[in-house]
Amino acid sequence: CTEYQDLVLVTSTRELREAEMRHKIACLISIEGGHSIDSSLPALRMFYQLGVRSMSLTHTCNTPWAESSSKLYNVFQRQGNSLTGFGKAVVEEMNRLGMMVDLSHTSWATAWAVLNHS
């Protein structure tokens, strides 16, 4: 973002509001696919410390703890276990940190489980 005058990296709602007041385009760092944290809450916290403020729980495939909406790559769909106990812990930690839980690419069951748990 620093090379472009119209863009500003934001990591908080305060910074987002400041960007809007300055007529800047706010950018935030997001992870597409919870597989990036390798089923590790410390890894999630590390990404947060590096500036990540949003993560989608799945992408084109299931994670060990959340079900993807993609049927093409998911021959073995979870049945009734769309969000595991660890998946709930991920959502809780993201909420605690103030990260956005991106539900795109999750199955309907996973999205509802997250909404009900949050």
PDB file of C-alpha atoms in Angstrom:
ATOM      1  CA  CYS A   1       0.000   0.000   0.000  1.00  0.00           C
ATOM      2  CA  THR A   2       2.835   2.447   0.685  1.00  0.00           C
ATOM      3  CA  GLU A   3       3.718   2.787  -3.012  1.00  0.00           C
ATOM      4  CA  TYR A   4       0.265   4.097  -3.927  1.00  0.00           C
ATOM      5  CA  GLN A   5      -0.960   7.370  -2.454  1.00  0.00           C
ATOM      6  CA  ASP A   6      -4.647   6.410  -2.623  1.00  0.00           C
ATOM      7  CA  LEU A   7      -4.189   3.186  -0.627  1.00  0.00           C
ATOM      8  CA  VAL A   8      -3.670   2.763   3.100  1.00  0.00           C
ATOM      9  CA  LEU A   9      -3.188  -0.449   5.091  1.00  0.00           C
ATOM     10  CA  VAL A  10      -5.650  -0.691   7.980  1.00  0.00           C
ATOM     11  CA  THR A  11      -5.592  -3.061  10.951  1.00  0.00           C
ATOM     12  CA  SER A  12      -8.348  -1.550  13.109  1.00  0.00           C
ATOM     13  CA  THR A  13     -11.751   0.087  12.837  1.00  0.00           C
ATOM     14  CA  ARG A  14     -10.146   3.362  13.941  1.00  0.00           C
ATOM     15  CA  GLU A  15      -7.706   3.184  11.028  1.00  0.00           C
ATOM     16  CA  LEU A  16     -10.573   2.302   8.682  1.00  0.00           C
ATOM     17  CA  ARG A  17     -12.502   5.407   9.755  1.00  0.00           C
ATOM     18  CA  GLU A  18      -9.372   7.554   9.389  1.00  0.00           C
ATOM     19  CA  ALA A  19      -8.832   6.229   5.860  1.00  0.00           C
ATOM     20  CA  GLU A  20     -12.417   7.063   4.964  1.00  0.00           C
ATOM     21  CA  MET A  21     -12.097  10.599   6.360  1.00  0.00           C
ATOM     22  CA  ARG A  22      -8.894  11.083   4.335  1.00  0.00           C
ATOM     23  CA  HIS A  23     -10.652   9.728   1.198  1.00  0.00           C
ATOM     24  CA  LYS A  24      -8.214   6.822   0.962  1.00  0.00           C
ATOM     25  CA  ILE A  25      -8.870   3.278  -0.192  1.00  0.00           C
ATOM     26  CA  ALA A  26      -8.497   1.011   2.841  1.00  0.00           C
ATOM     27  CA  CYS A  27      -6.643  -2.279   2.357  1.00  0.00           C
ATOM     28  CA  LEU A  28      -6.515  -5.142   4.807  1.00  0.00           C
ATOM     29  CA  ILE A  29      -4.638  -8.403   4.794  1.00  0.00           C
ATOM     30  CA  SER A  30      -6.795 -11.511   4.545  1.00  0.00           C
ATOM     31  CA  ILE A  31      -6.056 -15.231   4.407  1.00  0.00           C
ATOM     32  CA  GLU A  32      -8.102 -17.244   1.927  1.00  0.00           C
ATOM     33  CA  GLY A  33      -8.475 -20.676   3.481  1.00  0.00           C
ATOM     34  CA  GLY A  34      -8.041 -21.749   7.080  1.00  0.00           C
ATOM     35  CA  HIS A  35      -5.647 -24.482   5.970  1.00  0.00           C
ATOM     36  CA  SER A  36      -3.001 -21.728   6.178  1.00  0.00           C
ATOM     37  CA  ILE A  37      -2.980 -21.944   9.977  1.00  0.00           C
ATOM     38  CA  ASP A  38      -2.263 -25.703   9.865  1.00  0.00           C
ATOM     39  CA  SER A  39      -4.814 -26.372  12.635  1.00  0.00           C
ATOM     40  CA  SER A  40      -2.816 -24.201  15.040  1.00  0.00           C
ATOM     41  CA  LEU A  41      -4.172 -21.383  17.206  1.00  0.00           C
ATOM     42  CA  PRO A  42      -0.621 -20.069  17.774  1.00  0.00           C
ATOM     43  CA  ALA A  43      -0.243 -19.812  13.971  1.00  0.00           C
ATOM     44  CA  LEU A  44      -3.522 -17.858  13.818  1.00  0.00           C
ATOM     45  CA  ARG A  45      -2.183 -15.485  16.478  1.00  0.00           C
ATOM     46  CA  MET A  46       1.089 -15.108  14.570  1.00  0.00           C
ATOM     47  CA  PHE A  47      -0.779 -14.135  11.399  1.00  0.00           C
ATOM     48  CA  TYR A  48      -2.744 -11.593  13.443  1.00  0.00           C
ATOM     49  CA  GLN A  49       0.519 -10.109  14.756  1.00  0.00           C
ATOM     50  CA  LEU A  50       1.720  -9.868  11.145  1.00  0.00           C
ATOM     51  CA  GLY A  51      -1.338  -7.757  10.281  1.00  0.00           C
ATOM     52  CA  VAL A  52      -3.919 -10.284   9.068  1.00  0.00           C
ATOM     53  CA  ARG A  53      -7.430  -9.146  10.003  1.00  0.00           C
ATOM     54  CA  SER A  54      -9.655 -11.562   8.073  1.00  0.00           C
ATOM     55  CA  MET A  55      -9.613 -15.268   7.246  1.00  0.00           C
ATOM     56  CA  SER A  56     -11.973 -17.511   5.331  1.00  0.00           C
ATOM     57  CA  LEU A  57     -12.381 -20.801   7.171  1.00  0.00           C
ATOM     58  CA  THR A  58     -12.200 -22.885   3.989  1.00  0.00           C
ATOM     59  CA  HIS A  59     -11.509 -22.400   0.312  1.00  0.00           C
ATOM     60  CA  THR A  60     -11.780 -25.086  -2.375  1.00  0.00           C
ATOM     61  CA  CYS A  61     -11.510 -27.949   0.090  1.00  0.00           C
ATOM     62  CA  ASN A  62     -12.402 -28.862   3.644  1.00  0.00           C
ATOM     63  CA  THR A  63     -10.067 -28.119   6.492  1.00  0.00           C
ATOM     64  CA  PRO A  64      -9.828 -30.755   9.224  1.00  0.00           C
ATOM     65  CA  TRP A  65     -12.197 -28.547  11.247  1.00  0.00           C
ATOM     66  CA  ALA A  66     -14.589 -26.864   8.762  1.00  0.00           C
ATOM     67  CA  GLU A  67     -16.539 -27.940   5.687  1.00  0.00           C
ATOM     68  CA  SER A  68     -16.167 -26.209   2.324  1.00  0.00           C
ATOM     69  CA  SER A  69     -19.002 -25.470  -0.080  1.00  0.00           C
ATOM     70  CA  SER A  70     -17.013 -26.953  -2.954  1.00  0.00           C
ATOM     71  CA  LYS A  71     -18.468 -30.292  -3.984  1.00  0.00           C
ATOM     72  CA  LEU A  72     -16.016 -30.643  -6.869  1.00  0.00           C
ATOM     73  CA  TYR A  73     -13.021 -31.244  -4.600  1.00  0.00           C
ATOM     74  CA  ASN A  74     -14.864 -32.748  -1.636  1.00  0.00           C
ATOM     75  CA  VAL A  75     -15.834 -36.288  -2.454  1.00  0.00           C
ATOM     76  CA  PHE A  76     -15.838 -37.147   1.256  1.00  0.00           C
ATOM     77  CA  GLN A  77     -18.189 -34.553   2.744  1.00  0.00           C
ATOM     78  CA  ARG A  78     -18.633 -34.326   6.476  1.00  0.00           C
ATOM     79  CA  GLN A  79     -22.048 -35.480   7.579  1.00  0.00           C
ATOM     80  CA  GLY A  80     -23.480 -33.348  10.386  1.00  0.00           C
ATOM     81  CA  ASN A  81     -20.074 -32.209  11.644  1.00  0.00           C
ATOM     82  CA  SER A  82     -19.557 -29.056   9.619  1.00  0.00           C
ATOM     83  CA  LEU A  83     -17.613 -27.251  12.349  1.00  0.00           C
ATOM     84  CA  THR A  84     -15.604 -29.309  14.823  1.00  0.00           C
ATOM     85  CA  GLY A  85     -14.692 -28.364  18.374  1.00  0.00           C
ATOM     86  CA  PHE A  86     -11.385 -27.015  17.096  1.00  0.00           C
ATOM     87  CA  GLY A  87     -13.262 -25.055  14.428  1.00  0.00           C
ATOM     88  CA  LYS A  88     -15.309 -23.432  17.174  1.00  0.00           C
ATOM     89  CA  ALA A  89     -12.069 -22.598  19.010  1.00  0.00           C
ATOM     90  CA  VAL A  90     -10.764 -20.912  15.830  1.00  0.00           C
ATOM     91  CA  VAL A  91     -13.931 -18.815  15.573  1.00  0.00           C
ATOM     92  CA  GLU A  92     -13.722 -17.905  19.275  1.00  0.00           C
ATOM     93  CA  GLU A  93     -10.086 -16.846  18.914  1.00  0.00           C
ATOM     94  CA  MET A  94     -10.807 -14.805  15.795  1.00  0.00           C
ATOM     95  CA  ASN A  95     -13.656 -13.070  17.636  1.00  0.00           C
ATOM     96  CA  ARG A  96     -11.389 -12.416  20.629  1.00  0.00           C
ATOM     97  CA  LEU A  97      -8.671 -10.949  18.409  1.00  0.00           C
ATOM     98  CA  GLY A  98     -11.153  -8.853  16.451  1.00  0.00           C
ATOM     99  CA  MET A  99     -10.634 -10.666  13.152  1.00  0.00           C
ATOM    100  CA  MET A 100     -13.364 -10.977  10.535  1.00  0.00           C
ATOM    101  CA  VAL A 101     -14.569 -14.547  10.051  1.00  0.00           C
ATOM    102  CA  ASP A 102     -15.066 -14.864   6.291  1.00  0.00           C
ATOM    103  CA  LEU A 103     -17.782 -17.424   5.571  1.00  0.00           C
ATOM    104  CA  SER A 104     -17.402 -17.400   1.796  1.00  0.00           C
ATOM    105  CA  HIS A 105     -16.488 -20.843   0.477  1.00  0.00           C
ATOM    106  CA  THR A 106     -17.950 -22.594   3.553  1.00  0.00           C
ATOM    107  CA  SER A 107     -20.888 -24.961   3.330  1.00  0.00           C
ATOM    108  CA  TRP A 108     -24.288 -23.713   4.487  1.00  0.00           C
ATOM    109  CA  ALA A 109     -24.007 -25.982   7.519  1.00  0.00           C
ATOM    110  CA  THR A 110     -20.628 -24.505   8.454  1.00  0.00           C
ATOM    111  CA  ALA A 111     -21.851 -20.936   7.967  1.00  0.00           C
ATOM    112  CA  TRP A 112     -24.866 -21.572  10.201  1.00  0.00           C
ATOM    113  CA  ALA A 113     -22.718 -23.329  12.812  1.00  0.00           C
ATOM    114  CA  VAL A 114     -20.389 -20.304  12.946  1.00  0.00           C
ATOM    115  CA  LEU A 115     -23.291 -17.853  13.174  1.00  0.00           C
ATOM    116  CA  ASN A 116     -24.906 -19.876  15.947  1.00  0.00           C
ATOM    117  CA  HIS A 117     -21.609 -20.179  17.830  1.00  0.00           C
ATOM    118  CA  SER A 118     -20.621 -16.530  17.525  1.00  0.00           C
TER     119      SER A 118
END
